[in-house]
PDB file of C-alpha atoms in Angstrom:
ATOM      1  CA  UNK A  61     -54.437 -46.735  25.669  1.00 83.00           C
ATOM      2  CA  UNK A  62     -50.650 -46.543  25.192  1.00 90.00           C
ATOM      3  CA  UNK A  63     -48.840 -43.901  26.911  1.00 92.00           C
ATOM      4  CA  UNK A  64     -46.274 -41.970  24.995  1.00 86.00           C
ATOM      5  CA  UNK A  65     -43.465 -40.211  26.769  1.00 84.00           C
ATOM      6  CA  UNK A  66     -42.246 -36.848  25.766  1.00 77.00           C
ATOM      7  CA  UNK A  67     -38.611 -36.454  24.344  1.00 76.00           C
ATOM      8  CA  UNK A  68     -37.201 -33.798  26.270  1.00 73.00           C
ATOM      9  CA  UNK A  69     -34.216 -33.456  23.832  1.00 72.00           C
ATOM     10  CA  UNK A  70     -36.893 -32.288  21.510  1.00 76.00           C
ATOM     11  CA  UNK A  71     -37.786 -29.181  23.740  1.00 83.00           C
ATOM     12  CA  UNK A  72     -36.951 -25.762  22.130  1.00 91.00           C
ATOM     13  CA  UNK A  73     -34.811 -23.539  23.768  1.00 91.00           C
ATOM     14  CA  UNK A  74     -36.263 -20.461  25.439  1.00 93.00           C
ATOM     15  CA  UNK A  75     -33.536 -18.021  26.303  1.00 94.00           C
ATOM     16  CA  UNK A  76     -33.883 -14.110  27.483  1.00 93.00           C
ATOM     17  CA  UNK A  77     -31.632 -11.314  27.173  1.00 94.00           C
ATOM     18  CA  UNK A  78     -32.046  -8.342  28.786  1.00 92.00           C
ATOM     19  CA  UNK A  79     -30.373  -5.168  30.070  1.00 92.00           C
ATOM     20  CA  UNK A  80     -30.038  -1.399  29.255  1.00 91.00           C
ATOM     21  CA  UNK A  81     -29.628   0.097  25.885  1.00 88.00           C
ATOM     22  CA  UNK A  82     -26.413  -0.467  23.978  1.00 89.00           C
ATOM     23  CA  UNK A  83     -25.321  -3.221  26.369  1.00 90.00           C
ATOM     24  CA  UNK A  84     -24.722  -5.899  23.482  1.00 90.00           C
ATOM     25  CA  UNK A  85     -28.127  -7.790  24.207  1.00 92.00           C
ATOM     26  CA  UNK A  86     -28.456  -8.673  20.267  1.00 92.00           C
ATOM     27  CA  UNK A  87     -24.814  -9.369  19.794  1.00 92.00           C
ATOM     28  CA  UNK A  88     -24.865 -11.746  22.709  1.00 93.00           C
ATOM     29  CA  UNK A  89     -28.025 -13.448  21.391  1.00 94.00           C
ATOM     30  CA  UNK A  90     -26.247 -14.084  17.842  1.00 94.00           C
ATOM     31  CA  UNK A  91     -23.356 -15.424  19.593  1.00 93.00           C
ATOM     32  CA  UNK A  92     -24.936 -17.560  21.773  1.00 94.00           C
ATOM     33  CA  UNK A  93     -26.771 -19.107  18.389  1.00 95.00           C
ATOM     34  CA  UNK A  94     -23.312 -19.633  16.924  1.00 95.00           C
ATOM     35  CA  UNK A  95     -22.014 -21.493  20.073  1.00 95.00           C
ATOM     36  CA  UNK A  96     -24.953 -23.497  20.096  1.00 94.00           C
ATOM     37  CA  UNK A  97     -24.991 -24.318  16.521  1.00 95.00           C
ATOM     38  CA  UNK A  98     -28.632 -22.608  16.038  1.00 96.00           C
ATOM     39  CA  UNK A  99     -29.718 -20.928  13.054  1.00 96.00           C
ATOM     40  CA  UNK A 100     -31.338 -18.098  13.697  1.00 96.00           C
ATOM     41  CA  UNK A 101     -33.501 -15.117  11.991  1.00 95.00           C
ATOM     42  CA  UNK A 102     -34.170 -11.893  13.752  1.00 94.00           C
ATOM     43  CA  UNK A 103     -37.703 -10.101  14.137  1.00 93.00           C
ATOM     44  CA  UNK A 104     -36.207  -6.741  15.006  1.00 92.00           C
ATOM     45  CA  UNK A 105     -39.114  -4.559  16.609  1.00 90.00           C
ATOM     46  CA  UNK A 106     -36.898  -1.425  17.262  1.00 85.00           C
ATOM     47  CA  UNK A 107     -34.828  -1.582  13.872  1.00 78.00           C
ATOM     48  CA  UNK A 108     -31.726  -1.281  15.840  1.00 74.00           C
ATOM     49  CA  UNK A 109     -30.160  -4.714  15.598  1.00 67.00           C
ATOM     50  CA  UNK A 110     -26.757  -4.687  13.878  1.00 67.00           C
ATOM     51  CA  UNK A 111     -25.711  -7.989  14.167  1.00 76.00           C
ATOM     52  CA  UNK A 112     -24.499 -10.869  12.215  1.00 84.00           C
ATOM     53  CA  UNK A 113     -27.690 -12.699  11.959  1.00 91.00           C
ATOM     54  CA  UNK A 114     -30.265 -12.014   9.116  1.00 92.00           C
ATOM     55  CA  UNK A 115     -33.269 -10.108   9.997  1.00 92.00           C
ATOM     56  CA  UNK A 116     -36.485 -10.229   8.309  1.00 92.00           C
ATOM     57  CA  UNK A 117     -37.989  -7.038   6.810  1.00 90.00           C
ATOM     58  CA  UNK A 118     -41.214  -6.760   8.535  1.00 89.00           C
ATOM     59  CA  UNK A 119     -43.736  -3.671   7.799  1.00 90.00           C
ATOM     60  CA  UNK A 120     -45.176  -2.519  10.935  1.00 90.00           C
ATOM     61  CA  UNK A 121     -47.048   0.711   9.907  1.00 90.00           C
ATOM     62  CA  UNK A 122     -50.164  -0.095  11.722  1.00 91.00           C
ATOM     63  CA  UNK A 123     -50.940  -2.115  14.893  1.00 90.00           C
ATOM     64  CA  UNK A 124     -52.608  -4.448  12.579  1.00 91.00           C
ATOM     65  CA  UNK A 125     -50.141  -4.715   9.881  1.00 93.00           C
ATOM     66  CA  UNK A 126     -47.292  -5.215  12.887  1.00 93.00           C
ATOM     67  CA  UNK A 127     -49.732  -8.005  14.097  1.00 93.00           C
ATOM     68  CA  UNK A 128     -50.344  -9.801  11.061  1.00 95.00           C
ATOM     69  CA  UNK A 129     -47.139  -9.704   9.536  1.00 95.00           C
ATOM     70  CA  UNK A 130     -45.523 -11.054  12.806  1.00 95.00           C
ATOM     71  CA  UNK A 131     -48.219 -13.995  12.754  1.00 95.00           C
ATOM     72  CA  UNK A 132     -47.136 -14.717   9.072  1.00 96.00           C
ATOM     73  CA  UNK A 133     -43.398 -14.324   9.999  1.00 96.00           C
ATOM     74  CA  UNK A 134     -43.585 -17.176  12.339  1.00 96.00           C
ATOM     75  CA  UNK A 135     -45.696 -19.311  10.112  1.00 95.00           C
ATOM     76  CA  UNK A 136     -42.748 -18.547   7.160  1.00 96.00           C
ATOM     77  CA  UNK A 137     -39.844 -19.298   9.734  1.00 96.00           C
ATOM     78  CA  UNK A 138     -41.511 -22.711  10.673  1.00 95.00           C
ATOM     79  CA  UNK A 139     -41.360 -23.805   7.108  1.00 95.00           C
ATOM     80  CA  UNK A 140     -37.955 -22.605   6.614  1.00 95.00           C
ATOM     81  CA  UNK A 141     -35.432 -25.252   6.859  1.00 95.00           C
ATOM     82  CA  UNK A 142     -32.658 -22.724   6.861  1.00 96.00           C
ATOM     83  CA  UNK A 143     -34.021 -21.283  10.343  1.00 97.00           C
ATOM     84  CA  UNK A 144     -34.438 -23.237  13.619  1.00 96.00           C
ATOM     85  CA  UNK A 145     -34.530 -20.134  15.922  1.00 96.00           C
ATOM     86  CA  UNK A 146     -36.250 -17.021  16.370  1.00 96.00           C
ATOM     87  CA  UNK A 147     -35.205 -14.112  17.878  1.00 95.00           C
ATOM     88  CA  UNK A 148     -37.612 -11.370  18.842  1.00 93.00           C
ATOM     89  CA  UNK A 149     -35.826  -8.202  19.460  1.00 93.00           C
ATOM     90  CA  UNK A 150     -37.140  -5.578  21.874  1.00 90.00           C
ATOM     91  CA  UNK A 151     -40.131  -7.616  23.319  1.00 88.00           C
ATOM     92  CA  UNK A 152     -41.865  -4.514  24.913  1.00 87.00           C
ATOM     93  CA  UNK A 153     -41.486  -2.395  21.351  1.00 88.00           C
ATOM     94  CA  UNK A 154     -43.423  -5.394  19.969  1.00 89.00           C
ATOM     95  CA  UNK A 155     -46.412  -5.082  22.560  1.00 85.00           C
ATOM     96  CA  UNK A 156     -46.624  -1.857  21.634  1.00 85.00           C
ATOM     97  CA  UNK A 157     -46.533  -2.090  17.964  1.00 88.00           C
ATOM     98  CA  UNK A 158     -49.465  -4.816  18.324  1.00 88.00           C
ATOM     99  CA  UNK A 159     -51.542  -2.630  20.806  1.00 84.00           C
ATOM    100  CA  UNK A 160     -54.688  -1.392  18.943  1.00 81.00           C
ATOM    101  CA  UNK A 161     -54.751   2.468  18.874  1.00 79.00           C
ATOM    102  CA  UNK A 162     -57.974   2.323  21.130  1.00 75.00           C
ATOM    103  CA  UNK A 163     -57.113  -0.116  23.703  1.00 62.00           C
ATOM    104  CA  UNK A 164     -57.169   1.890  26.563  1.00 62.00           C
ATOM    105  CA  UNK A 165     -59.007  -0.625  28.746  1.00 62.00           C
ATOM    106  CA  UNK A 166     -57.761  -1.250  32.341  1.00 55.00           C
ATOM    107  CA  UNK A 167     -56.142  -4.458  30.995  1.00 54.00           C
ATOM    108  CA  UNK A 168     -55.153  -3.738  27.274  1.00 71.00           C
ATOM    109  CA  UNK A 169     -57.571  -6.716  26.199  1.00 77.00           C
ATOM    110  CA  UNK A 170     -56.588  -6.218  22.431  1.00 79.00           C
ATOM    111  CA  UNK A 171     -53.067  -6.236  23.377  1.00 81.00           C
ATOM    112  CA  UNK A 172     -53.199  -9.312  25.301  1.00 83.00           C
ATOM    113  CA  UNK A 173     -55.338 -11.378  23.074  1.00 88.00           C
ATOM    114  CA  UNK A 174     -52.954 -10.436  20.293  1.00 90.00           C
ATOM    115  CA  UNK A 175     -49.990 -11.337  22.214  1.00 89.00           C
ATOM    116  CA  UNK A 176     -51.529 -14.637  23.569  1.00 91.00           C
ATOM    117  CA  UNK A 177     -52.081 -15.823  20.085  1.00 93.00           C
ATOM    118  CA  UNK A 178     -48.595 -14.869  19.086  1.00 93.00           C
ATOM    119  CA  UNK A 179     -47.190 -17.115  21.710  1.00 91.00           C
ATOM    120  CA  UNK A 180     -49.352 -19.499  21.190  1.00 93.00           C
ATOM    121  CA  UNK A 181     -48.090 -19.476  17.456  1.00 94.00           C
ATOM    122  CA  UNK A 182     -44.392 -19.589  18.809  1.00 93.00           C
ATOM    123  CA  UNK A 183     -45.083 -22.399  21.305  1.00 90.00           C
ATOM    124  CA  UNK A 184     -46.722 -24.784  18.615  1.00 91.00           C
ATOM    125  CA  UNK A 185     -43.934 -23.998  15.839  1.00 92.00           C
ATOM    126  CA  UNK A 186     -41.456 -25.618  17.690  1.00 91.00           C
ATOM    127  CA  UNK A 187     -38.346 -23.045  17.018  1.00 95.00           C
ATOM    128  CA  UNK A 188     -35.954 -22.324  19.509  1.00 96.00           C
ATOM    129  CA  UNK A 189     -36.901 -18.539  20.740  1.00 95.00           C
ATOM    130  CA  UNK A 190     -34.741 -16.081  22.029  1.00 95.00           C
ATOM    131  CA  UNK A 191     -36.182 -12.925  23.700  1.00 93.00           C
ATOM    132  CA  UNK A 192     -34.499  -9.668  23.887  1.00 93.00           C
ATOM    133  CA  UNK A 193     -35.731  -6.884  26.136  1.00 90.00           C
ATOM    134  CA  UNK A 194     -34.859  -3.793  27.924  1.00 88.00           C
ATOM    135  CA  UNK A 195     -34.242  -3.737  31.969  1.00 82.00           C
ATOM    136  CA  UNK A 196     -37.973  -3.803  31.923  1.00 81.00           C
ATOM    137  CA  UNK A 197     -37.916  -7.284  31.452  1.00 80.00           C
ATOM    138  CA  UNK A 198     -36.338  -8.079  34.953  1.00 79.00           C
ATOM    139  CA  UNK A 199     -38.833  -9.254  37.502  1.00 77.00           C
ATOM    140  CA  UNK A 200     -38.158  -7.423  40.668  1.00 67.00           C
ATOM    141  CA  UNK A 201     -39.918  -9.683  43.008  1.00 62.00           C
ATOM    142  CA  UNK A 202     -41.501 -12.813  41.377  1.00 56.00           C
ATOM    143  CA  UNK A 203     -43.862 -13.300  44.628  1.00 58.00           C
ATOM    144  CA  UNK A 204     -45.400  -9.936  44.075  1.00 57.00           C
ATOM    145  CA  UNK A 205     -46.715  -9.496  40.593  1.00 53.00           C
ATOM    146  CA  UNK A 206     -48.464  -6.229  41.011  1.00 57.00           C
ATOM    147  CA  UNK A 207     -44.646  -4.661  40.987  1.00 64.00           C
ATOM    148  CA  UNK A 208     -44.282  -6.171  37.376  1.00 66.00           C
ATOM    149  CA  UNK A 209     -45.920  -6.549  34.220  1.00 74.00           C
ATOM    150  CA  UNK A 210     -47.742  -9.327  34.228  1.00 78.00           C
ATOM    151  CA  UNK A 211     -46.427 -10.464  30.569  1.00 79.00           C
ATOM    152  CA  UNK A 212     -42.886  -9.700  31.668  1.00 82.00           C
ATOM    153  CA  UNK A 213     -43.707 -11.941  34.809  1.00 81.00           C
ATOM    154  CA  UNK A 214     -45.203 -15.133  32.251  1.00 83.00           C
ATOM    155  CA  UNK A 215     -42.169 -14.626  29.869  1.00 85.00           C
ATOM    156  CA  UNK A 216     -39.644 -14.614  32.807  1.00 83.00           C
ATOM    157  CA  UNK A 217     -41.436 -18.037  34.128  1.00 84.00           C
ATOM    158  CA  UNK A 218     -41.560 -19.394  30.355  1.00 85.00           C
ATOM    159  CA  UNK A 219     -37.697 -19.305  29.352  1.00 90.00           C
ATOM    160  CA  UNK A 220     -35.043 -21.830  30.310  1.00 88.00           C
ATOM    161  CA  UNK A 221     -32.213 -19.598  30.786  1.00 91.00           C
ATOM    162  CA  UNK A 222     -32.050 -15.472  31.383  1.00 92.00           C
ATOM    163  CA  UNK A 223     -28.652 -13.366  30.689  1.00 93.00           C
ATOM    164  CA  UNK A 224     -28.428 -10.220  31.990  1.00 92.00           C
ATOM    165  CA  UNK A 225     -26.034  -7.719  29.731  1.00 92.00           C
ATOM    166  CA  UNK A 226     -24.440  -4.839  30.905  1.00 92.00           C
ATOM    167  CA  UNK A 227     -21.224  -2.900  30.280  1.00 91.00           C
ATOM    168  CA  UNK A 228     -18.783  -2.049  32.931  1.00 91.00           C
ATOM    169  CA  UNK A 229     -15.387  -0.095  32.414  1.00 92.00           C
ATOM    170  CA  UNK A 230     -16.040   0.018  28.749  1.00 89.00           C
ATOM    171  CA  UNK A 231     -16.402  -3.564  28.920  1.00 91.00           C
ATOM    172  CA  UNK A 232     -19.480  -5.497  27.404  1.00 91.00           C
ATOM    173  CA  UNK A 233     -20.516  -8.245  30.298  1.00 91.00           C
ATOM    174  CA  UNK A 234     -23.282 -10.595  30.484  1.00 89.00           C
ATOM    175  CA  UNK A 235     -24.291 -12.715  33.302  1.00 90.00           C
ATOM    176  CA  UNK A 236     -25.941 -15.864  33.061  1.00 86.00           C
ATOM    177  CA  UNK A 237     -28.971 -17.796  34.902  1.00 77.00           C
ATOM    178  CA  UNK A 238     -29.821 -21.254  33.883  1.00 67.00           C
ATOM    179  CA  UNK A 239     -33.519 -21.401  34.861  1.00 63.00           C
ATOM    180  CA  UNK A 240     -34.360 -24.843  34.427  1.00 60.00           C
ATOM    181  CA  UNK A 241     -32.405 -27.505  32.602  1.00 54.00           C
ATOM    182  CA  UNK A 242     -33.551 -30.715  30.904  1.00 50.00           C
ATOM    183  CA  UNK A 243     -30.250 -32.760  31.370  1.00 51.00           C
ATOM    184  CA  UNK A 244     -30.898 -34.628  34.891  1.00 44.00           C
ATOM    185  CA  UNK A 245     -27.052 -34.924  35.429  1.00 46.00           C
ATOM    186  CA  UNK A 246     -26.475 -31.333  35.458  1.00 47.00           C
ATOM    187  CA  UNK A 247     -27.054 -28.988  38.185  1.00 45.00           C
ATOM    188  CA  UNK A 248     -28.807 -25.539  37.675  1.00 43.00           C
ATOM    189  CA  UNK A 249     -26.127 -23.164  37.235  1.00 44.00           C
ATOM    190  CA  UNK A 250     -25.746 -18.996  38.467  1.00 44.00           C
ATOM    191  CA  UNK A 251     -22.371 -17.324  37.461  1.00 43.00           C
ATOM    192  CA  UNK A 252     -21.011 -14.211  37.224  1.00 43.00           C
TER     193      UNK A 252
END
């Protein structure tokens, strides 16, 4: 057997932007893509994204339509050479939109299965992924999962970089935290 080593330079970026409403998360995500030379397209689950990035017209009139259309969009983006990055704008709304109406079981089994399927599709697509979420995407105490939504904990563990966006004295600001890096010469950074 020949051992083949992975090429870490081909590992897709996985980035999270989070913060309160109207703090420039979507704008920052598009600026990030532009600065990195990425070719993004947006799945906007709240229909509030007002940036220069292209946004897919995604019918989500029922939970099944939302789920199936998101799956199809991921496939279509994967095949489109003009895009290499998918931006999921408002992750928690996406979860709500794919939740079956009678999914009132203790652990939201239907929602969990659908979300895991979508995330597997995204991982297998090898696209760069930018997640945008509200302040509820912040993990308070990583060691105490009972304080946090399990999906949020998993997404925070999955991303390579996180950016907290906020507004201070009328100015939009973003604090970055590089969660992990693949360049052995680069230190893990935290800055303000």
